Amino acid sequence: MNDDTLAELARVLEARKGADPDSSYVAGLYHKGVDGIAKKVGEEATETVMAAKDGDPDALVHEVADLWFHSLVLLAQQGLGPEAVLAELRGRFGLSGLEEKARRGEGHQSDSSGE
Ligand SMILES: N=c1c2ncn([C@@H]3O[C@H](COP(=O)(O)OP(=O)(O)OP(=O)(O)O)[C@@H](O)[C@H]3O)c2ncn1[C@@H]1O[C@H](COP(=O)(O)O)[C@@H](O)[C@H]1O
């Protein structure tokens, strides 16, 4: 596995910001703006859920790759890169999900949804 894949893909996504939408799928996504890109992320998330529920590992990997890809395009469109998300995940190492949730509750006491 190449650990630089996300960074390399992010560089390609940056380079596509000046590309012709007719010759680049990514440029076409940028052309649709945040609403169009976010819609694709939502679709890919739904397809990921369906693949998981179907119990098809190959389809699940395919759909998660589509989800990650479109999420990276969304990040790029917002001026962010995968390093920001990786740093966020790294910062969570060693912190239990339940503990993090409790801390979040302390910071947002008006949130009574329990989620
Ligand atoms: N990793 C990807 C990648 N993953 C998925 N896709 C595209 O994402 C789309 C997936 O959406 P769907 O399954 O809904 O397929 P679709 O019906 O064709 O899509 P829509 O027309 O509905 O938007 C397909 O068109 C895939 O080809 C990707 N397109 C591009 N990349 C990377 O981005 C780079 C730049 O791409 P271009 O900008 O097209 O040169 C490529 O070299 C790749 O490295």
XYZ file of C-alpha atoms and ligand atoms in Angstrom:
159
model
C 0.000 0.000 0.000
C 1.193 3.478 -0.820
C 0.705 5.749 2.203
C 1.126 8.803 -0.033
C -1.987 8.001 -2.054
C -4.236 10.566 -0.361
C -1.597 13.307 -0.635
C -0.907 12.461 -4.292
C -4.600 12.458 -5.099
C -5.000 15.796 -3.281
C -2.285 17.292 -5.507
C -4.149 16.098 -8.608
C -7.382 17.583 -7.252
C -5.642 20.952 -6.718
C -4.262 20.877 -10.265
C -7.757 20.228 -11.635
C -9.022 23.555 -10.270
C -8.023 25.226 -13.517
C -9.067 22.386 -15.816
C -11.803 22.215 -18.423
C -14.997 20.541 -17.070
C -15.425 18.857 -20.463
C -12.130 17.005 -20.119
C -11.981 16.361 -16.371
C -14.555 14.723 -14.083
C -13.070 16.581 -11.097
C -13.242 19.944 -12.867
C -16.871 19.132 -13.656
C -17.519 18.574 -9.962
C -15.897 21.913 -9.044
C -18.109 23.522 -11.671
C -21.193 22.206 -9.799
C -20.049 23.972 -6.624
C -20.448 22.918 -3.031
C -24.073 21.830 -3.465
C -23.289 19.490 -6.366
C -20.221 18.000 -4.706
C -22.001 17.535 -1.369
C -24.856 15.794 -3.199
C -22.363 13.304 -4.671
C -20.895 12.698 -1.194
C -24.392 11.961 0.086
C -25.085 9.561 -2.793
C -21.810 7.722 -2.263
C -22.541 7.460 1.485
C -25.897 5.886 0.706
C -24.303 3.462 -1.772
C -21.732 2.566 0.906
C -24.473 1.725 3.386
C -26.278 -0.397 0.781
C -23.096 -2.328 -0.089
C -22.458 -3.035 3.592
C -25.998 -4.254 4.129
C -25.683 -6.473 1.033
C -22.655 -8.111 2.646
C -20.581 -7.664 -0.528
C -16.965 -6.825 0.495
C -15.797 -5.941 -3.035
C -18.723 -3.575 -3.553
C -18.135 -2.080 -0.104
C -14.487 -1.292 -0.888
C -15.530 0.203 -4.252
C -18.179 2.412 -2.656
C -15.952 3.541 0.220
C -13.298 4.502 -2.373
C -15.966 6.560 -4.189
C -16.989 8.113 -0.857
C -13.418 8.981 0.123
C -12.708 10.375 -3.356
C -15.752 12.642 -3.404
C -15.064 13.707 0.197
C -11.546 14.725 -0.876
C -13.022 16.767 -3.732
C -15.361 18.455 -1.217
C -12.419 19.215 1.083
C -10.388 20.606 -1.840
C -13.292 22.779 -2.964
C -13.385 24.195 0.582
C -9.624 24.862 0.575
C -8.771 21.871 2.755
C -6.740 18.721 2.232
C -6.596 15.197 3.641
C -3.808 16.232 6.027
C -6.365 18.189 8.075
C -8.552 15.103 8.533
C -5.551 12.845 9.187
C -4.313 15.290 11.852
C -7.776 15.296 13.437
C -7.828 11.472 13.536
C -4.260 11.343 14.858
C -5.218 13.746 17.630
C -7.938 11.317 18.666
C -5.505 8.414 19.191
C -5.664 7.176 22.728
C -8.900 8.990 23.437
C -11.820 6.641 23.922
C -14.833 7.418 21.755
C -17.015 7.399 24.864
C -14.669 9.821 26.650
C -14.606 12.130 23.614
C -18.395 12.061 23.492
C -18.603 13.004 27.185
C -16.188 15.905 26.658
C -18.255 17.082 23.700
C -21.334 17.062 25.938
C -19.544 19.346 28.404
C -18.825 21.804 25.614
C -22.345 21.677 24.109
C -24.718 21.378 27.024
C -27.633 22.694 24.989
C -27.406 19.570 22.769
C -29.863 17.198 24.390
C -30.224 14.869 21.385
C -27.985 12.258 23.030
C -26.194 11.637 19.704
N -10.263 8.547 -7.922
C -10.998 9.032 -8.793
C -12.368 8.624 -8.922
N -13.112 7.743 -8.216
C -14.333 7.773 -8.775
N -14.384 8.626 -9.815
C -15.513 8.938 -10.682
O -16.626 9.221 -9.878
C -17.801 8.851 -10.554
C -18.603 8.000 -9.605
O -19.862 8.442 -9.656
P -21.056 7.448 -10.018
O -20.770 6.084 -9.525
O -22.274 8.115 -9.522
O -20.937 7.373 -11.595
P -21.586 8.321 -12.660
O -23.015 7.928 -12.809
O -20.722 8.187 -13.880
O -21.477 9.796 -12.038
P -22.451 11.028 -12.328
O -22.412 11.276 -13.828
O -23.808 10.659 -11.815
O -21.836 12.171 -11.535
C -17.403 8.081 -11.806
O -17.513 8.909 -12.932
C -15.944 7.744 -11.522
O -15.156 7.658 -12.691
C -13.179 9.188 -9.929
N -12.700 10.134 -10.795
C -11.404 10.522 -10.648
N -10.547 10.002 -9.689
C -9.153 10.491 -9.559
O -9.125 11.861 -9.945
C -8.129 12.035 -10.943
C -8.540 13.168 -11.863
O -9.703 12.827 -12.581
P -10.144 13.727 -13.824
O -10.411 15.068 -13.288
O -11.399 13.093 -14.389
O -9.033 13.696 -14.804
C -8.035 10.673 -11.650
O -6.785 10.509 -12.265
C -8.199 9.730 -10.468
O -6.958 9.602 -9.786
